[in-house]
Short mmCIF file of C-alpha atoms and ligand atoms in Angstrom, two decimals:
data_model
loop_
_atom_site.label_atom_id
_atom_site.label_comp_id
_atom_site.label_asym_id
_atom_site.label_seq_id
_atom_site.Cartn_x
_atom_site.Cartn_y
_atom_site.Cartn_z
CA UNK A 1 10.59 -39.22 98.58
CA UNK A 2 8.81 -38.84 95.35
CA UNK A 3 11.83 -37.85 93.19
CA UNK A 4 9.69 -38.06 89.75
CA UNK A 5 7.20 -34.83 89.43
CA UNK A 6 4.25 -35.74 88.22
CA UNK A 7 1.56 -33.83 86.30
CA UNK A 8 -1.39 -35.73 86.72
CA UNK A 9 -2.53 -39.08 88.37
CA UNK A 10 -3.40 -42.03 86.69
CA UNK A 11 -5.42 -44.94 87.82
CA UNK A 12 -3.16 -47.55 90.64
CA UNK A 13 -4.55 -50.53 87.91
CA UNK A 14 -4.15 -52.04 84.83
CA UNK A 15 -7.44 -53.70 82.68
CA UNK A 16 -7.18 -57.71 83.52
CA UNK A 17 -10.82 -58.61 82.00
CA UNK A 18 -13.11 -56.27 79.69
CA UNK A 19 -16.66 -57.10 78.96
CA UNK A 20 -18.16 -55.36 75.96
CA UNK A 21 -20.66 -52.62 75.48
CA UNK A 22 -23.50 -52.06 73.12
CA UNK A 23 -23.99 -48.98 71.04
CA UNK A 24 -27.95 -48.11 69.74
CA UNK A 25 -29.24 -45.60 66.93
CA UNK A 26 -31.20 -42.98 68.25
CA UNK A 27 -34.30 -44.73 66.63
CA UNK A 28 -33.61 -48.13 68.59
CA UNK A 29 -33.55 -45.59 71.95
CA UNK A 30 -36.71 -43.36 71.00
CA UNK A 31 -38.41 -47.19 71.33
CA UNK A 32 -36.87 -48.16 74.35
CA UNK A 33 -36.87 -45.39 76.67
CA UNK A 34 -41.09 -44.74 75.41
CA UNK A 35 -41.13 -48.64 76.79
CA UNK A 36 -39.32 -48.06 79.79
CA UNK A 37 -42.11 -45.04 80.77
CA UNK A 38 -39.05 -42.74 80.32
CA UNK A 39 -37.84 -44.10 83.86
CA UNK A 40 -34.26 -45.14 83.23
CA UNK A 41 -34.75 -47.82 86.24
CA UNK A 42 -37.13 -49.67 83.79
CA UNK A 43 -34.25 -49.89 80.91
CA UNK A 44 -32.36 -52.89 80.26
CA UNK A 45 -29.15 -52.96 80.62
CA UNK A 46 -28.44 -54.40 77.53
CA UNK A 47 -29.68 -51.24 75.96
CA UNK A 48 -27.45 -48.87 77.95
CA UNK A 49 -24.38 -47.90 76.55
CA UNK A 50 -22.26 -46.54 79.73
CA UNK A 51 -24.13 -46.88 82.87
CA UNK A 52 -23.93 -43.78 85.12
CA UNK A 53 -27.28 -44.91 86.85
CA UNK A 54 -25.31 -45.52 90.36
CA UNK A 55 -22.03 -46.51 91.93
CA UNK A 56 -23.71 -49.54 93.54
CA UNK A 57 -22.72 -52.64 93.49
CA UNK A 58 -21.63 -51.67 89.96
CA UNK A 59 -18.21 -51.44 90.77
CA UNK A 60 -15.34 -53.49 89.27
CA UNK A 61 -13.21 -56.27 91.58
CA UNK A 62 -9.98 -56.89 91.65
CA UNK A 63 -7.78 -59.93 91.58
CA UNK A 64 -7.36 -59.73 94.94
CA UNK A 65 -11.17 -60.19 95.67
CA UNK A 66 -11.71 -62.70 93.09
CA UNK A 67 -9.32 -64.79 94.49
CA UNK A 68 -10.92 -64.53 97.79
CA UNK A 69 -14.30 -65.17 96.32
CA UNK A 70 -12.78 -68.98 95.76
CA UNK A 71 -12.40 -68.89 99.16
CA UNK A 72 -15.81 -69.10 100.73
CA UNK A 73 -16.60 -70.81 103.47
CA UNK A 74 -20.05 -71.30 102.68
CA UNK A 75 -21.02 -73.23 105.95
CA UNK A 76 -24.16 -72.10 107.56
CA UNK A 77 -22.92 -71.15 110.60
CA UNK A 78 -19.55 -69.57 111.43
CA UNK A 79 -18.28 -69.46 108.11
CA UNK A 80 -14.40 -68.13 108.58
CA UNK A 81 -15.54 -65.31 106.03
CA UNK A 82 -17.21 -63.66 108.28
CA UNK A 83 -14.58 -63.86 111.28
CA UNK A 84 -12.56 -62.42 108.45
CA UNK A 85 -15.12 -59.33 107.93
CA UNK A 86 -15.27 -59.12 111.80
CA UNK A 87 -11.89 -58.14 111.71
CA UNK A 88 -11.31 -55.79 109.48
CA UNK A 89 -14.24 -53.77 110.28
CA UNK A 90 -12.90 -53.59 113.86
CA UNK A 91 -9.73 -52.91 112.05
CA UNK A 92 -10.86 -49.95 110.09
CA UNK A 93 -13.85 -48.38 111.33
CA UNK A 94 -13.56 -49.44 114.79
CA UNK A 95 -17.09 -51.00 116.14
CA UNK A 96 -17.02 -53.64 118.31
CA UNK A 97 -20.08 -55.52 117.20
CA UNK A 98 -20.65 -56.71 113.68
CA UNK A 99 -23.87 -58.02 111.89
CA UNK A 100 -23.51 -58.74 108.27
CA UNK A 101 -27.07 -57.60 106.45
CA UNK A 102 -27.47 -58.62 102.55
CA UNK A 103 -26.72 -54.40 101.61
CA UNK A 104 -27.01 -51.53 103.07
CA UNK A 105 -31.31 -51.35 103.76
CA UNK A 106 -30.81 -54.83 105.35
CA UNK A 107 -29.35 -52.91 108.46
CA UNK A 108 -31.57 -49.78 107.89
CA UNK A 109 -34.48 -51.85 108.83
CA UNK A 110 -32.90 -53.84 111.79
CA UNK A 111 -31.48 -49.88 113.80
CA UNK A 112 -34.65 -48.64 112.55
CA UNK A 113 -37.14 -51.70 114.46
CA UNK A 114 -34.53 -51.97 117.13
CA UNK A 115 -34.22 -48.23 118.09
CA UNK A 116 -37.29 -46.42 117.08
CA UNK A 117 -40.57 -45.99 119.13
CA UNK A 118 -43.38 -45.21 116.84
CA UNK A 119 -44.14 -41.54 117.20
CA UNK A 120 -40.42 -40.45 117.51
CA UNK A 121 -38.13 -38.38 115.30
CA UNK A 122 -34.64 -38.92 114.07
CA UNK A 123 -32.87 -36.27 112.78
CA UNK A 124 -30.56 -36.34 109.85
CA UNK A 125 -28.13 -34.30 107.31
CA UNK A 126 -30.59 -34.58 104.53
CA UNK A 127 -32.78 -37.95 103.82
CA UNK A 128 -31.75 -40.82 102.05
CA UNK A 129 -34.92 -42.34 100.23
CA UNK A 130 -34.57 -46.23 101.80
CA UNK A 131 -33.22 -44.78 105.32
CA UNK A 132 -36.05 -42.65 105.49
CA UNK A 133 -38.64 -45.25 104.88
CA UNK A 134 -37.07 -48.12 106.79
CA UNK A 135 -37.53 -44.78 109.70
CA UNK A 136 -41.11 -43.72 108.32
CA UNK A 137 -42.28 -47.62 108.80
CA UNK A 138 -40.91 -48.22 112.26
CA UNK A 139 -43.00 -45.27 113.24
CA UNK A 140 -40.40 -42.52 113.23
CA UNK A 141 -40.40 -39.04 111.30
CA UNK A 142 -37.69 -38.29 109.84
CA UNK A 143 -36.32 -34.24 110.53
CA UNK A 144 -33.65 -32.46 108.23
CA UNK A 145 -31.05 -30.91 110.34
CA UNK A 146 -28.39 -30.42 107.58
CA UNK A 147 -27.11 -26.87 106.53
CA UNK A 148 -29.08 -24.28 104.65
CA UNK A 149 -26.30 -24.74 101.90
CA UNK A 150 -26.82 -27.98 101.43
CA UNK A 151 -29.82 -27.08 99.63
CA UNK A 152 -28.52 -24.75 97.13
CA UNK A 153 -27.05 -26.29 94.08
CA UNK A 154 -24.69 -23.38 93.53
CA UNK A 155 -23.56 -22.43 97.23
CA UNK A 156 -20.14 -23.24 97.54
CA UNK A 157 -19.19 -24.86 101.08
CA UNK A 158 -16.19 -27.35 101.56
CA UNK A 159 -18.00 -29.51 104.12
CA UNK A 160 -22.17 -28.92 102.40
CA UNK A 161 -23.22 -32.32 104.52
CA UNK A 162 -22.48 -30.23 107.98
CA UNK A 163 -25.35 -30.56 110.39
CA UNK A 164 -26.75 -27.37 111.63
CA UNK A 165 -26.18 -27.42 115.21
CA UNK A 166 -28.23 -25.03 115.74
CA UNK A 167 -31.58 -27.10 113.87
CA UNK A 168 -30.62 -29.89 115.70
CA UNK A 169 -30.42 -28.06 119.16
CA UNK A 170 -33.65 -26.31 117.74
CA UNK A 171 -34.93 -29.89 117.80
CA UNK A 172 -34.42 -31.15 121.35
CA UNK A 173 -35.55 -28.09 122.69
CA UNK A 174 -38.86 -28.12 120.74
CA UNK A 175 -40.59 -32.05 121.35
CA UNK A 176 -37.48 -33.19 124.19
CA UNK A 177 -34.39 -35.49 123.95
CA UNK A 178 -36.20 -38.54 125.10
CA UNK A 179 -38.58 -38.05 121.90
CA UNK A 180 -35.55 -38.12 119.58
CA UNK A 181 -34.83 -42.01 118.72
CA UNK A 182 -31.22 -40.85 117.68
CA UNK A 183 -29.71 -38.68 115.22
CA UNK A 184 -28.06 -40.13 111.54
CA UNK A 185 -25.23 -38.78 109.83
CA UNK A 186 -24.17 -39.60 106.30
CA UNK A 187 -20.92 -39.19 104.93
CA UNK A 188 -20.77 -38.36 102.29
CA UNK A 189 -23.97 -37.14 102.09
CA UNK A 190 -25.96 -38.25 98.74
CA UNK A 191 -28.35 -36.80 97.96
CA UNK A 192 -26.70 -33.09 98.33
CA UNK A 193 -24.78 -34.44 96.01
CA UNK A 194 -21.95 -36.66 97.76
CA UNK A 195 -20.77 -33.53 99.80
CA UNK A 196 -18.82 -34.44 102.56
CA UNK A 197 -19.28 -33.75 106.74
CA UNK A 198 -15.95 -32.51 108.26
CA UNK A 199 -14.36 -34.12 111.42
CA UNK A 200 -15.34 -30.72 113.40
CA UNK A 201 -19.02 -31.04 113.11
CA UNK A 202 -19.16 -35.05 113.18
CA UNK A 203 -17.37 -34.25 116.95
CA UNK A 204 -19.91 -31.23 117.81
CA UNK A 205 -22.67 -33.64 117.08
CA UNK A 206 -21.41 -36.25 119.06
CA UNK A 207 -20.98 -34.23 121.88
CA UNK A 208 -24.20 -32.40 121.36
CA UNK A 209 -26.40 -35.65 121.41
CA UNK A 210 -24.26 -37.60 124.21
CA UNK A 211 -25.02 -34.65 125.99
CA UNK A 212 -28.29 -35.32 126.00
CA UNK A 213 -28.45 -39.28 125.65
CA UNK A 214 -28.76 -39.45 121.82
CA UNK A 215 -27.34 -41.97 120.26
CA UNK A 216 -25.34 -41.51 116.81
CA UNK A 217 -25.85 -43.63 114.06
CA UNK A 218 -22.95 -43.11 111.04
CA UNK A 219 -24.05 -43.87 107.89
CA UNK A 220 -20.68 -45.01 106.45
CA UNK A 221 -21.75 -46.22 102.94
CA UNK A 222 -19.27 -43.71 101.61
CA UNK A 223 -17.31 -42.92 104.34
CA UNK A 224 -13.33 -43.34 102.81
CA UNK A 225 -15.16 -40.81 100.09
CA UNK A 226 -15.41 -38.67 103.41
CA UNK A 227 -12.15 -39.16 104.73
CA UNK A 228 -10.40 -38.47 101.53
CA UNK A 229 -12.15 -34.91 101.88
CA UNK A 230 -11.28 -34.13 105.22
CA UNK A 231 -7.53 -35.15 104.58
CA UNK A 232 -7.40 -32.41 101.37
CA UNK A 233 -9.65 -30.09 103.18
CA UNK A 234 -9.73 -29.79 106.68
CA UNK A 235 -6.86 -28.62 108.97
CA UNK A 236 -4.60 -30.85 110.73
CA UNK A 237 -5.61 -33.85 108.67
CA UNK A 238 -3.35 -33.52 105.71
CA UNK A 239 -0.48 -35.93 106.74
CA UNK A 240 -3.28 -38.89 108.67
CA UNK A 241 -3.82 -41.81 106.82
CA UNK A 242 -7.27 -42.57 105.43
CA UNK A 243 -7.21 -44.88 107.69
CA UNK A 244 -6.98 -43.29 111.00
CA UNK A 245 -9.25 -40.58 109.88
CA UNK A 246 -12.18 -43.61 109.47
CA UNK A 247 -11.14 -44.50 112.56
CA UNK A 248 -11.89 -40.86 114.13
CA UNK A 249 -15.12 -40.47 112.38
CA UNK A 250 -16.55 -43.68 112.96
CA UNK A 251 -15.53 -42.80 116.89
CA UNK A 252 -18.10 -40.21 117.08
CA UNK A 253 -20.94 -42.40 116.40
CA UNK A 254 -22.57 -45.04 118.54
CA UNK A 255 -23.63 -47.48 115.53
CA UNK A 256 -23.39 -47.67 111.66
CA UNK A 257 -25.26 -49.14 108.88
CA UNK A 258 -23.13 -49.73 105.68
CA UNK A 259 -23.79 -51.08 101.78
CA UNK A 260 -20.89 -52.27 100.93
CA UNK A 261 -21.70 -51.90 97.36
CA UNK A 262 -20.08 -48.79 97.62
CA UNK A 263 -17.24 -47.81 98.97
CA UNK A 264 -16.07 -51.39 99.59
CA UNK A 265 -15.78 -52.43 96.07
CA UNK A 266 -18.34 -55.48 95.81
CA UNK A 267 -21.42 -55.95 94.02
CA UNK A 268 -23.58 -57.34 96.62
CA UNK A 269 -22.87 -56.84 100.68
CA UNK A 270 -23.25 -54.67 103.50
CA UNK A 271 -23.61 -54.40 107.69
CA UNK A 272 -24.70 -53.04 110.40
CA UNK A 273 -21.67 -52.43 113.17
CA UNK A 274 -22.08 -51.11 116.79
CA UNK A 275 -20.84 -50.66 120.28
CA UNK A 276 -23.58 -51.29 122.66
CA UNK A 277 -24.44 -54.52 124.09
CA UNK A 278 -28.23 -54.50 124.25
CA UNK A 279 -28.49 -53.07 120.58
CA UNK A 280 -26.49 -56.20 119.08
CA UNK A 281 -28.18 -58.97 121.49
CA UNK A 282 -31.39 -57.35 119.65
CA UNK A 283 -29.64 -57.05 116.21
CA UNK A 284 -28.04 -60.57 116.15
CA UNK A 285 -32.17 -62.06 117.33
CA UNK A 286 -33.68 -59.86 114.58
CA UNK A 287 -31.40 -60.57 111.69
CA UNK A 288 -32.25 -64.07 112.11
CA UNK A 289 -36.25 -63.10 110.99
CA UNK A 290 -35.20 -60.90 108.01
CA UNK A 291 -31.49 -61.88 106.55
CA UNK A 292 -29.98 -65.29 107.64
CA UNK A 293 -28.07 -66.05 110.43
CA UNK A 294 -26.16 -63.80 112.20
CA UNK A 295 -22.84 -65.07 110.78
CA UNK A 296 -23.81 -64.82 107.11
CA UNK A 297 -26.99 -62.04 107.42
CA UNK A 298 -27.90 -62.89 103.39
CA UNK A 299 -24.38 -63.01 102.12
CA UNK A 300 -22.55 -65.97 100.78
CA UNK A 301 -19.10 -66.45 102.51
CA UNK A 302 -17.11 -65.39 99.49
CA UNK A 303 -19.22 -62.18 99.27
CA UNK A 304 -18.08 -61.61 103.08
CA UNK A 305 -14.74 -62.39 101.97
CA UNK A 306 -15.05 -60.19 98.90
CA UNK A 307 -16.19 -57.13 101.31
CA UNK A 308 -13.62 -57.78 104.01
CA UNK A 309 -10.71 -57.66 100.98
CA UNK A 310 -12.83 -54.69 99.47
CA UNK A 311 -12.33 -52.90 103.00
CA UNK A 312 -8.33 -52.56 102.65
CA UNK A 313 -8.10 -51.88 98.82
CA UNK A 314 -10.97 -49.17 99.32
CA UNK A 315 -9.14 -47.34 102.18
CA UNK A 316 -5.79 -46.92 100.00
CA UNK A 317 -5.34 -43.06 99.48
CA UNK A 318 -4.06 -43.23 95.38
CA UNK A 319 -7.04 -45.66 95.15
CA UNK A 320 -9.56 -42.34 96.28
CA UNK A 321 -7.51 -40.27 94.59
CA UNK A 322 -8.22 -41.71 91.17
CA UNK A 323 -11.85 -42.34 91.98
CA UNK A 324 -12.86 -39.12 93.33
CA UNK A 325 -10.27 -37.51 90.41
CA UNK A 326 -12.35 -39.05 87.92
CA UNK A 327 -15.45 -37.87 89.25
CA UNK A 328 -13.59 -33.68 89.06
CA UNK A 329 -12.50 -34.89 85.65
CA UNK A 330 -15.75 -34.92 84.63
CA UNK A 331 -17.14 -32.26 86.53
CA UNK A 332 -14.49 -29.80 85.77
CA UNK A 333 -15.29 -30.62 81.76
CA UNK A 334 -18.42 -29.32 82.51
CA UNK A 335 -18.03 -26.45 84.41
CA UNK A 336 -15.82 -25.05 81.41
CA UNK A 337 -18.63 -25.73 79.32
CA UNK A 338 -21.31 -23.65 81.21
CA UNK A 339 -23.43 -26.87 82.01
CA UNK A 340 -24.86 -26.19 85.32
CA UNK A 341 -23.62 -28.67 88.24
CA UNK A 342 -24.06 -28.73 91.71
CA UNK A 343 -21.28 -27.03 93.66
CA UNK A 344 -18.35 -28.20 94.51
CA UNK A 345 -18.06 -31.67 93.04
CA UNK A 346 -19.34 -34.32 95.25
CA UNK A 347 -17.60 -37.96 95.49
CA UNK A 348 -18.95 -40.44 93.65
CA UNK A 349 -21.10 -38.17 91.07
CA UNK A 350 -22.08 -35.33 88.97
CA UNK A 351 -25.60 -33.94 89.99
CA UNK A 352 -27.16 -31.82 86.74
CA UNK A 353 -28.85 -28.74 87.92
CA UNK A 354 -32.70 -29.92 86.01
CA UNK A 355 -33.96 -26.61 87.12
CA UNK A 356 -31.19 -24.65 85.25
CA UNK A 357 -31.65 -26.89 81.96
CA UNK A 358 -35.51 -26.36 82.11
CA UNK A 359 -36.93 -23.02 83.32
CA UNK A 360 -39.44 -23.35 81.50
CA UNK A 361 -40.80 -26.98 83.18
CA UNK A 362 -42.85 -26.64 86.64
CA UNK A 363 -41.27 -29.11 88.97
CA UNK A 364 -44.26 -31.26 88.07
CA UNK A 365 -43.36 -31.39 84.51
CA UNK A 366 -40.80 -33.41 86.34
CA UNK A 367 -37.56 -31.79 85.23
CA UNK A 368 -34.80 -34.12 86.42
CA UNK A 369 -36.85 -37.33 85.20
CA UNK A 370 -37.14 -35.16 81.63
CA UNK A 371 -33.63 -34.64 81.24
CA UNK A 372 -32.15 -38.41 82.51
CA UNK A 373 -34.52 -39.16 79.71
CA UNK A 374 -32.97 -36.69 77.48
CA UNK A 375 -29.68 -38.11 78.03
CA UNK A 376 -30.41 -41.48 76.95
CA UNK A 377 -31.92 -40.59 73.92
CA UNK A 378 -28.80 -38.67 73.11
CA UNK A 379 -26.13 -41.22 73.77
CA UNK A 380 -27.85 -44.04 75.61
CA UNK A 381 -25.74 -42.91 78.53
CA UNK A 382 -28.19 -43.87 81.55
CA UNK A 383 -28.46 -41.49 84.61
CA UNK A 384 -30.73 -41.21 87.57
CA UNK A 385 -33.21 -38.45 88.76
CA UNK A 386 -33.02 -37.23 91.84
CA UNK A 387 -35.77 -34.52 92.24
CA UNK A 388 -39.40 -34.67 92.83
CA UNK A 389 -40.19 -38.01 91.72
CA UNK A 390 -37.37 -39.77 94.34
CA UNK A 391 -38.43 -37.29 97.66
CA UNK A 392 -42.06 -39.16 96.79
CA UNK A 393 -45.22 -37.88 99.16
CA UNK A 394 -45.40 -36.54 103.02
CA UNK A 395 -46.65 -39.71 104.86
CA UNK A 396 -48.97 -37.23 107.24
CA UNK A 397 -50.79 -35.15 103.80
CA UNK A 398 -50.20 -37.74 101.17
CA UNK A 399 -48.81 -34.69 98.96
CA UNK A 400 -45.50 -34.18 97.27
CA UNK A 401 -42.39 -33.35 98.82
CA UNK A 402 -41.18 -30.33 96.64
CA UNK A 403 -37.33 -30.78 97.17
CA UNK A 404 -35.85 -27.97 96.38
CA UNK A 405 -32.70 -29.27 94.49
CA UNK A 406 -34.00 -31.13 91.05
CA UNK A 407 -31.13 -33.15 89.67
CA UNK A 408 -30.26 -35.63 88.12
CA UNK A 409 -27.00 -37.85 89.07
CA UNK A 410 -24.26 -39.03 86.69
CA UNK A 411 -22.77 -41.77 89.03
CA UNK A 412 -19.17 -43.43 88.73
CA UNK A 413 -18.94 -46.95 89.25
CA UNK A 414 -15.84 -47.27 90.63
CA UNK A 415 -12.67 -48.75 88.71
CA UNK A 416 -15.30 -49.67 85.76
CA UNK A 417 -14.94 -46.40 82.92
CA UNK A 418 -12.15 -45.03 81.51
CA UNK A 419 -11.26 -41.21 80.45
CA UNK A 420 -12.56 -41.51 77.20
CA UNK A 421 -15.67 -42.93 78.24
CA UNK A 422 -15.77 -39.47 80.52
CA UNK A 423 -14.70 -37.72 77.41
CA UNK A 424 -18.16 -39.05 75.33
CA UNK A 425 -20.46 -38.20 78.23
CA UNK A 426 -19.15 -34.67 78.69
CA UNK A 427 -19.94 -34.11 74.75
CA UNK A 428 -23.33 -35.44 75.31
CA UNK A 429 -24.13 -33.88 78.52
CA UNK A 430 -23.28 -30.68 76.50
CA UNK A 431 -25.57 -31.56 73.57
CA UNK A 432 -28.14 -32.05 75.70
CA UNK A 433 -27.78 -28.64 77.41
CA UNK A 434 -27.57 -26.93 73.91
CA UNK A 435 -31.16 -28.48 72.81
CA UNK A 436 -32.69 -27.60 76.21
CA UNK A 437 -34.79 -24.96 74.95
CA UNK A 438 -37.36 -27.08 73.13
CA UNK A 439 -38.09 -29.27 75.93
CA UNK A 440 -41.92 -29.87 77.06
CA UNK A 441 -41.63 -32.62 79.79
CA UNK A 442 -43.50 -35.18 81.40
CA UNK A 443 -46.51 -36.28 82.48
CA UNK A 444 -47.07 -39.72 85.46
CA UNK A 445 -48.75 -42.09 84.68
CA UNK A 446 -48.42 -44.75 87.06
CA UNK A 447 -47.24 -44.15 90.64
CA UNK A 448 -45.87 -46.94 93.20
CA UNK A 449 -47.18 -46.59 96.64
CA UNK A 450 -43.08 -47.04 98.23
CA UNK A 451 -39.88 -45.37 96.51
CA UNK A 452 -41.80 -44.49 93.60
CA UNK A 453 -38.90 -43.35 92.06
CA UNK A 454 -37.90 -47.25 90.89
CA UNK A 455 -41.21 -48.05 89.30
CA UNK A 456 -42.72 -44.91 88.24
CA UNK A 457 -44.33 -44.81 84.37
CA UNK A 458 -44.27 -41.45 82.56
CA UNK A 459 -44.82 -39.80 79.11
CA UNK A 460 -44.34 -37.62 76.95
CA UNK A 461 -46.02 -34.25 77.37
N1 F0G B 1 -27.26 -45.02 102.38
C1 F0G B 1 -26.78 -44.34 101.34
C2 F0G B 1 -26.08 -43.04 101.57
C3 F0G B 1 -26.94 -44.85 100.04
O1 F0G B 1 -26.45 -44.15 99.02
C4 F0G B 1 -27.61 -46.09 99.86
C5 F0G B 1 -27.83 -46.62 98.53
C6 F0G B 1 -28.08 -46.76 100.98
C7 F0G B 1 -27.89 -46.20 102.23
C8 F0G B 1 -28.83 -48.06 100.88
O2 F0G B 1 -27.95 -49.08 100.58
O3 F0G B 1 -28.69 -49.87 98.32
O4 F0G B 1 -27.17 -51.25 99.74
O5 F0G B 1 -29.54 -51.00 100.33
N2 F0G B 1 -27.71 -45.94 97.49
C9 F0G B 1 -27.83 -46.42 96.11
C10 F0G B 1 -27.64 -45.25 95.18
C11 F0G B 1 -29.05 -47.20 95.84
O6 F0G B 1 -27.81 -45.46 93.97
O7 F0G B 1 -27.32 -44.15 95.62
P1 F0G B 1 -28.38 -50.36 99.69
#
């Protein structure tokens, strides 16, 4: 029993090894970011103050994985790593098969070539930008099947990443089951802004596609981020462990890709996990042509062994608990400021509502991309857009997508900031939203062919 009543939590760690950061003058940043084509992908890091840009493979280690990384096995084949990631990913999420990929788009591509036909669809709750392509280039078309909500920054829903059974029932009726190469679900779900998918809808869609022979692949890249939702929100999951609530999830899917660099606490790693025979006899032949062997797929041994220590640490519940309470910190901050944020607070980030800070941009003034900008130049605080410029163009017409939700993401690395970091990017979040009305936008300049959202040059309109 917990005898001591606590107000608040605090992190479950203690600062063993700090590495410096670099403050700039506003005049230093006004040259950088014009440099960087006001695309805070192109900035240096050693020009970013704190680094909000993403939670991946950004995150800090801890002794404990250290300590393993000393412990690689780096032989070619059958390194005793990855026996040791074998384990605990039958351990904790529960798939019989593993195939270690170098991060998470490593086992995009190999379910994508190994399950799509070209001229099928795969359904999903919402896109992510490299699951969709790896889809687009095997020949598939990728069809959103998440809840209307989902797409409305302000609608508050405790599970926003639901599929819509209906859409996806809408689906199979309209081009046939045996058209559909199999549906993914992501949880949480990014790009809605790390909303979570609760255990009731990841069993109706499991039962709705075996049902009709469609297989499920989980996109577990945030997954524990899931599970610690569904154990505060969702009914009869308050007294599970994180742990057996993986478990459950994961059991409603057929197959799941994973990058590590999230949830699982490393900087470089990730997998693709199944149940079916015939899908790893193809998986363990392809990863061969396009990651390594299929004992290392790309990964040193002590990165396996980083991941498979990252696995148990990550699933702790007062681990989540600080690292999604960080992420309300922040968000709640906000909120009692009036800054517009999408509703409720996601997992690993804050998503700015662009279209609330600039009514007076068209989305191709490029909103989102405007304000990450903005940000920088107030505080060299580095965020990412995630509006028009990452949904990029309809393969069919060649023309924007026009997503409806223009944001841009303030991302927690996880273990790496402290509260007073939080504290200085609330103020300038806030100064940023004060200035807004003055604001004129951008203009592209140069536009990659894939995931333009990386490479793309802008300026100043
Ligand atoms: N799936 C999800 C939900 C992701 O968020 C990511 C990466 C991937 C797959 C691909 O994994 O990067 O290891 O190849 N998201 C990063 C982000 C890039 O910043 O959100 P990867």
């Amino acid at each position: 029993m917990d005898t001591i009543k606590r107000r608040s939590w605090a992190e479950p760690f203690k600062i063993k090894s700090v590495e410096p950061l670099r403050m700039t003058t506003r005049e230093e940043r006004e040259i950088t970011i014009r440099e960087a084509g006001y695309n805070t992908f192109l900035l240096k890091s050693k020009d970013v103050y704190i680094d909000l840009l993403t939670d991946s493979g950004t995150n800090a280690m801890s002794d404990y994985q250290w300590a393993g990384m000393m412990l690689g096995d780096e032989a070619y084949a059958g390194s005793e790593n990855y026996y040791n990631l074998e384990r605990m990913v039958k351990e904790y999420y529960g798939y019989k098969y593993l195939v270690p990929t170098h991060q998470g788009r490593g086992a995009e591509n190999l379910i994508s070539h190994i399950l799509i036909k070209p001229g099928q669809y795969v359904p999903g709750n919402m896109y992510f930008t490299t699951t969709r392509l790896h889809q687009e280039l095997s020949g598939g078309t990728f069809v959103d099947v998440i809840i209307d909500e989902a797409h409305d920054a302000q609608a508050e829903h405790p599970f926003k990443g639901n599929v819509d059974l209906n859409k996806f029932e809408a689906l199979i009726k309209r081009v046939g089951a045996e058209k559909i190469a199999y549906i993914t679900i992501g949880a949480t779900v990014n790009m809605a802004g790390g909303q979570p998918i609760s255990m009731e809808n990841l069993r109706s869609v499991y039962q709705l596609a075996s049902k009709n022979n469609i297989k499920v692949v989980f996109d577990a890249t945030r997954a524990m981020e899931n599970a610690f939702f569904i154990k505060i929100r969702e009914r009869g999951y308050e007294k599970k462990t994180i742990k057996e609530i993986l478990l459950e999830m994961c059991s409603y899917s057929d197959a799941a890709t994973m990058s590590g660099k999230k949830d699982l606490l490393v900087n470089i790693g990730g997998f693709l996990a199944m149940n079916d025979d015939d899908v790893f006899e193809e998986a363990r032949n392809m990863v061969v042509v396009y990651e390594g062997l299929h004992t290392y797929g790309g990964l040193a041994g002590r990165d396996m062994e980083a991941m498979a220590r990252g696995i148990e640490e990550a699933c702790q519940f007062n681990h989540l608990q600080a690292r999604i309470g960080q992420v309300e910190y922040v968000g709640n901050r906000l909120i009692e400021l009036g800054v517009p944020i999408v509703r409720p607070i996601g997992g690993h980030a804050i998503f700015l509502d662009a279209k609330k800070f600039y009514p007076q941009l068209e989305q191709l003034k490029f909103p989102a991309q405007t304000l990450a900008a903005e940000l920088y130049l107030d505080s060299g605080i580095r965020a990412m857009e995630r509006g028009i410029v990452s949904a990029g163009r309809s393969k069919e017409t060649g023309d924007h997508y026009f997503p409806k939700l223009e944001l841009v993401r303030l991302t927690f690395p996880r273990r790496v900031y402290t509260q007073a970091h939080c504290d200085v990017t609330v103020e300038s979040v806030y100064e940023v939203w004060k200035n807004r009305a003055t604001v004129k936008g951008l203009k592209m300049i140069y536009e990659p062919k894939y995931l333009r959202f990386f490479q793309a040059r802008f300026e100043k309109l």
